[in-house]
Tab-separated table of C-alpha atoms and ligand atoms in Angstrom:
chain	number	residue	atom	x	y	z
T	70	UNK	CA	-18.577	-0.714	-10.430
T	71	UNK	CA	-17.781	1.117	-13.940
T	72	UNK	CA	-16.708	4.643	-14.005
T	73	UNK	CA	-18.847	6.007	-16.470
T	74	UNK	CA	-18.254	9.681	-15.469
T	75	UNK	CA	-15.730	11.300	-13.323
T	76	UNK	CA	-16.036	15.392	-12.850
T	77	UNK	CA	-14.488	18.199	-10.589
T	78	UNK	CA	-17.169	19.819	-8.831
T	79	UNK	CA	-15.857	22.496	-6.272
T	80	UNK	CA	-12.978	23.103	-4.136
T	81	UNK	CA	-14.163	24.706	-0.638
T	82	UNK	CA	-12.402	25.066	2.241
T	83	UNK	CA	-15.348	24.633	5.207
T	84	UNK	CA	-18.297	22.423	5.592
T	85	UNK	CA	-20.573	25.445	4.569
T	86	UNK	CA	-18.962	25.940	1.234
T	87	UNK	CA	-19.671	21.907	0.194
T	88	UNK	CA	-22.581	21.753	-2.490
T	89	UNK	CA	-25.661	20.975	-1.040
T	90	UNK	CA	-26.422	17.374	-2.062
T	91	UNK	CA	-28.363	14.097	-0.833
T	92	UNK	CA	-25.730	12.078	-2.837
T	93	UNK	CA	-23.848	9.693	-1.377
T	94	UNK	CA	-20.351	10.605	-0.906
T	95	UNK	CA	-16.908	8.829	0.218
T	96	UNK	CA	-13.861	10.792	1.319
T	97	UNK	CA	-10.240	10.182	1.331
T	98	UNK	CA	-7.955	10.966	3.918
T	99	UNK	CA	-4.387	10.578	5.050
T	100	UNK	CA	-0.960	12.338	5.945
T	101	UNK	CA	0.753	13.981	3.162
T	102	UNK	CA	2.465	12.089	0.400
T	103	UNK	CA	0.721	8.729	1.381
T	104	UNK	CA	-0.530	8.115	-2.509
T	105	UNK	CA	-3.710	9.878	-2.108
T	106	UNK	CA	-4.207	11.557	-5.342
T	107	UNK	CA	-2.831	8.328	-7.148
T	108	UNK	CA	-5.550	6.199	-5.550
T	109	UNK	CA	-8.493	8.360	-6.365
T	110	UNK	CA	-7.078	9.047	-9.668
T	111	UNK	CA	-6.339	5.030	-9.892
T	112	UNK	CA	-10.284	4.669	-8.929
T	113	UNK	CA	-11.783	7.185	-11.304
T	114	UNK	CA	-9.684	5.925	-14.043
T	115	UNK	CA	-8.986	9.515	-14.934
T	116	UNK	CA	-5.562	10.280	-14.581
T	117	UNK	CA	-4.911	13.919	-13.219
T	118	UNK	CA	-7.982	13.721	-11.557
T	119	UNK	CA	-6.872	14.710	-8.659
T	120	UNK	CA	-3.465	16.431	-8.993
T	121	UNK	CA	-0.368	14.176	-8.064
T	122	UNK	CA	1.333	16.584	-5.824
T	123	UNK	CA	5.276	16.104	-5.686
T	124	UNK	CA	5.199	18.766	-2.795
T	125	UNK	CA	4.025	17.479	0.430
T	126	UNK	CA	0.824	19.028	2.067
T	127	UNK	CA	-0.008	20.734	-1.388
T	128	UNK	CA	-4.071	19.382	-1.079
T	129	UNK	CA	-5.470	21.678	1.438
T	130	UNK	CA	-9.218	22.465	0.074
T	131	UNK	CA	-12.427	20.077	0.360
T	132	UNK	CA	-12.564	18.411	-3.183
T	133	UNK	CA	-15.662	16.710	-4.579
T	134	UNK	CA	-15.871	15.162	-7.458
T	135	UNK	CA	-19.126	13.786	-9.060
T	136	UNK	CA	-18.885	10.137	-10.162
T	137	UNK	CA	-21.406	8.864	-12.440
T	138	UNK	CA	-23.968	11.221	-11.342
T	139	UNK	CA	-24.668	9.164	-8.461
T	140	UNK	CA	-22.172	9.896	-5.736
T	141	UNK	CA	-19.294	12.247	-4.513
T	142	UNK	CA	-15.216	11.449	-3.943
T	143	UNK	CA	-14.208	13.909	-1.854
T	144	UNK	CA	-10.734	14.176	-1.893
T	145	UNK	CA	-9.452	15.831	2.017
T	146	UNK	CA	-6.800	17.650	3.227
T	147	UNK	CA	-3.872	15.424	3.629
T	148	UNK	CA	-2.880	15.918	7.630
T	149	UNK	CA	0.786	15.521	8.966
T	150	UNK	CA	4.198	17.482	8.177
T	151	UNK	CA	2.426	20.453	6.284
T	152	UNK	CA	5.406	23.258	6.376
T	153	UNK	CA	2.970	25.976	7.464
T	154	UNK	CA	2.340	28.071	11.084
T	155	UNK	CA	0.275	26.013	13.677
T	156	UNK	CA	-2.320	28.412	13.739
T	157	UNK	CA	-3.000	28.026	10.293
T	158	UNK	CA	-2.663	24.263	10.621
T	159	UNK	CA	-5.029	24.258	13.252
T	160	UNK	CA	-7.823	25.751	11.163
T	161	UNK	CA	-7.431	23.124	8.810
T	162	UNK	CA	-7.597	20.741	10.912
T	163	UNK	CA	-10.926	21.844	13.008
T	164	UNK	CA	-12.391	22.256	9.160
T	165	UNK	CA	-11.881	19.164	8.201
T	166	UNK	CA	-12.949	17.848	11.290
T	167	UNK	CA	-15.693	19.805	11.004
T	168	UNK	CA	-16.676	18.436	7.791
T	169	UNK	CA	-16.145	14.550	9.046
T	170	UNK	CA	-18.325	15.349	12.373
T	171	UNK	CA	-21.010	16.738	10.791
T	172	UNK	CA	-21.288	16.471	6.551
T	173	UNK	CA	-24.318	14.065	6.771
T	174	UNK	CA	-24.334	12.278	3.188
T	175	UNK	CA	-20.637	11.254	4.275
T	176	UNK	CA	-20.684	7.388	4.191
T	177	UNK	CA	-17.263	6.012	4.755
T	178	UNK	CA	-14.340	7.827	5.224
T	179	UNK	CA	-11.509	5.609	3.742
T	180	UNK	CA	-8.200	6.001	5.731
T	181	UNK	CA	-4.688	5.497	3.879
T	182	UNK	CA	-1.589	4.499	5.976
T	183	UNK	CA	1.479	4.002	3.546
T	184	UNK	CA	2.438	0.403	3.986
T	185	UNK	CA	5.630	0.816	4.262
T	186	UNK	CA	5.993	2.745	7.530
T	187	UNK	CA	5.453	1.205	11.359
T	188	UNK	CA	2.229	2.574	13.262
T	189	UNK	CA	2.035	6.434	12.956
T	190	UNK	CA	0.669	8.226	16.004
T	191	UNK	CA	-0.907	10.420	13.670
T	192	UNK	CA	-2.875	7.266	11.825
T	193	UNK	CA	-3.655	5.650	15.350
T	194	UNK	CA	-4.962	9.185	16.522
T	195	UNK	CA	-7.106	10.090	13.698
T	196	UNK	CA	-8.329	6.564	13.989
T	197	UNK	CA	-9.269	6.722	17.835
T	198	UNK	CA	-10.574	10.022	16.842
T	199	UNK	CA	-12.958	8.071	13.986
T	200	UNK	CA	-14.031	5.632	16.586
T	201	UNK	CA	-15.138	7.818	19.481
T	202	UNK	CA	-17.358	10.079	17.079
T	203	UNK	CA	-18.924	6.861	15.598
T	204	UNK	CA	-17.626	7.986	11.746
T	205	UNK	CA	-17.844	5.130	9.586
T	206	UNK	CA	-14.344	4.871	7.968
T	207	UNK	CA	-11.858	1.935	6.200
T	208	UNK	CA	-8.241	1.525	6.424
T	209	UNK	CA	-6.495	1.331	3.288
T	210	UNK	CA	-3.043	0.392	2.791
T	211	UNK	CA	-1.347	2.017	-0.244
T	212	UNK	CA	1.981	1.804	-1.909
T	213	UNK	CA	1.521	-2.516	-0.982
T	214	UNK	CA	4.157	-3.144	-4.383
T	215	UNK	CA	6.876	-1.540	-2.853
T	216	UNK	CA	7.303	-3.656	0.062
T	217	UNK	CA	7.193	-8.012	0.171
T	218	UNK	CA	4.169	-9.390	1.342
T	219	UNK	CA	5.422	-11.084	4.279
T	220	UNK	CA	6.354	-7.599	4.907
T	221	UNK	CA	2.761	-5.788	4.291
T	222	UNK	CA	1.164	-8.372	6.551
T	223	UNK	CA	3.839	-7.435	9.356
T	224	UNK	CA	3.041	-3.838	8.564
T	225	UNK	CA	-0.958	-4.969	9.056
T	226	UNK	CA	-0.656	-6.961	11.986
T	227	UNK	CA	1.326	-4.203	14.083
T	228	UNK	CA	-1.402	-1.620	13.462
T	229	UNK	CA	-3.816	-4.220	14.062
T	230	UNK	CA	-2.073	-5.056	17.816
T	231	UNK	CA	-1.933	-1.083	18.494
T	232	UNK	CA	-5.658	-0.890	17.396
T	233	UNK	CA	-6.947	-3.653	19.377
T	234	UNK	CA	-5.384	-2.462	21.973
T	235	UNK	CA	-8.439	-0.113	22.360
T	236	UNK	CA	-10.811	-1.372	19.963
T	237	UNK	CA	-12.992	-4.776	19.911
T	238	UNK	CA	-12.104	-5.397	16.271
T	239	UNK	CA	-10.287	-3.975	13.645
T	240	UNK	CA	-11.670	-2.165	10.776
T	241	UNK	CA	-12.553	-2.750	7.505
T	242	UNK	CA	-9.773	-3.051	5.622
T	243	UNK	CA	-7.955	-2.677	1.773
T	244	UNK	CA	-4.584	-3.252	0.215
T	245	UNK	CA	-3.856	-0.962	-2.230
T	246	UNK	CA	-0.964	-0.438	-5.397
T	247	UNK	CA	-0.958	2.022	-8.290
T	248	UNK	CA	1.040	0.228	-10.196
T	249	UNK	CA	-0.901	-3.113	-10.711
T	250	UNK	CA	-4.263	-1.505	-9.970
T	251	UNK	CA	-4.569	-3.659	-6.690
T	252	UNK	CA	-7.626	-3.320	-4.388
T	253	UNK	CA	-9.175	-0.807	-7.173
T	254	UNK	CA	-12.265	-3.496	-7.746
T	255	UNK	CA	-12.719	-4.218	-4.350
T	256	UNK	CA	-12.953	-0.456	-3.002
T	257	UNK	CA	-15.389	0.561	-5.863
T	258	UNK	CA	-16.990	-2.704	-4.686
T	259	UNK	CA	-17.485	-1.665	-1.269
T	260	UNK	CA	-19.213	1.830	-2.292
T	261	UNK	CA	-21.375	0.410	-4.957
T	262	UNK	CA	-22.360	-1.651	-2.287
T	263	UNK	CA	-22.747	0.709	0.508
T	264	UNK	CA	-24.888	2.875	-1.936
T	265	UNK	CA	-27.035	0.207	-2.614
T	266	UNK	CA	-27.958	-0.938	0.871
T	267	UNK	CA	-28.883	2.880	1.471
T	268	UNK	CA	-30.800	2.666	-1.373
T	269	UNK	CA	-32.747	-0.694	0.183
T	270	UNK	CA	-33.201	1.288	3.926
T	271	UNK	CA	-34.889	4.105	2.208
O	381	GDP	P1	-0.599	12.401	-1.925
O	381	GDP	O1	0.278	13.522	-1.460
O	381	GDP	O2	-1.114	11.585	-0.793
O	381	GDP	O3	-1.693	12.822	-2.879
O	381	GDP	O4	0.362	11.378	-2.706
O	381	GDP	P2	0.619	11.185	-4.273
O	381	GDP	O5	-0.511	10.497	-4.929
O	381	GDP	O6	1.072	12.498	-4.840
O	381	GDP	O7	1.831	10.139	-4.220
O	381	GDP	C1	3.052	10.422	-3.554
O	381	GDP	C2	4.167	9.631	-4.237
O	381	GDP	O8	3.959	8.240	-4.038
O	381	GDP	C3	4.229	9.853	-5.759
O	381	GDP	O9	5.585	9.856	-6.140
O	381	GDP	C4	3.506	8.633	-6.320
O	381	GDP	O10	3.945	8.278	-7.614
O	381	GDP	C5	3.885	7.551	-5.310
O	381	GDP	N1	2.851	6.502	-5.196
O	381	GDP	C6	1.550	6.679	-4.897
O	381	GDP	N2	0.897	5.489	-4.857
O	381	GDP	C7	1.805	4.542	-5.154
O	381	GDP	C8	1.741	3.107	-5.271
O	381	GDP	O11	0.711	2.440	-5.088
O	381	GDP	N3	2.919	2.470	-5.588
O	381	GDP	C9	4.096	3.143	-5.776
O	381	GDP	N4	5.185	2.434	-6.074
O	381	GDP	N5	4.186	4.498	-5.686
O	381	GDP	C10	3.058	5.182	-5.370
């Protein structure tokens, strides 16, 4: 797919507050610091897109952004070590939740796990959590340059074995780097192609 356009749209902090839109959209999702606002900014091709944050936690608002006219990124809340009063954290999280349960244009929810670490209870939570509401989502390994590929397929393979541990198969799946542009055709891929089989069922 070609990124002909890229545009902020709105920041909103509840499922009520997203514009009201049939347009496809895709969101993004993972625990703080995973390489989030590097990948979408890697996709869009518009650098600063979404704010690299050098602080942990920093993204906590619902943020679409209009590609091509045609469909939303929707950059979410980055979940884990966020430095701030449960309470709080536990309205973000039941937003955001709130948002993946019900926002019904939502097609795939991609899922980044930094490469690099051994399964995260968070990642295998939020996962189950995926699974049991029937949410469409991909995983998406980032950060795959800073480790050896024997190592990345290790790294794979272990969340694969904790996965399948409950699960018939494992999920879709993408390999990701920033700094050779790795799995950027194959992700834009996917959602040109996901948009276009909607397109056919309609
Ligand atoms: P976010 O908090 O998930 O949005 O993460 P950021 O996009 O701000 O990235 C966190 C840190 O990881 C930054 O220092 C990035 O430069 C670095 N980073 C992100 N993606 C990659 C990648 O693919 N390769 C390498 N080497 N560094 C990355």
């Amino acid at each position: 797919m070609l990124i002909r356009s890229a545009s902020f749209v709105k920041s909103s902090i509840t499922l009520n507050q997203c514009p009201e839109t049939s347009l496809p959209e895709f969101g993004f999702i993972g625990r703080s610091n995973v390489g989030k606002s590097s990948l979408i900014n890697l996709l869009t091709g518009w650098s600063g897109l979404a704010k690299i944050s050098g602080e942990p936690g920093k993204t906590r608002t619902i943020n679409h952004f209009l590609i091509n006219d045609d469909w939303y990124l929707v950059d979410l809340p980055g979940y884990g070590y966020a430095k701030v009063p449960v309470k709080l954290r536990e309205k973000w999280i039941k937003d955001v939740k709130d948002y993946i349960l019900h926002r019904k244009n939502l097609l795939c929810l991609f899922v980044l796990i930094d490469s690099r670490h051994p399964p995260q209870r968070s990642d295998l939570d939020f996962m189950e959590f995926l699974g049991i509401n029937a949410v469409p989502f991909a995983r998406v390994f980032t950060k795959s340059d800073k480790i050896s590929g024997s190592s990345l397929r290790k790294s794979i393979q272990q969340y694969d074995y904790e996965m399948l541990k409950i699960w018939e198969i494992v999920p879709l799946t993408f390999i990701t780097s920033t700094i050779n542009r790795k799995g950027r055709e194959e992700i834009l891929n996917f959602i040109e192609e996901t948009i276009n089989n909607l397109s056919k069922q309609v």
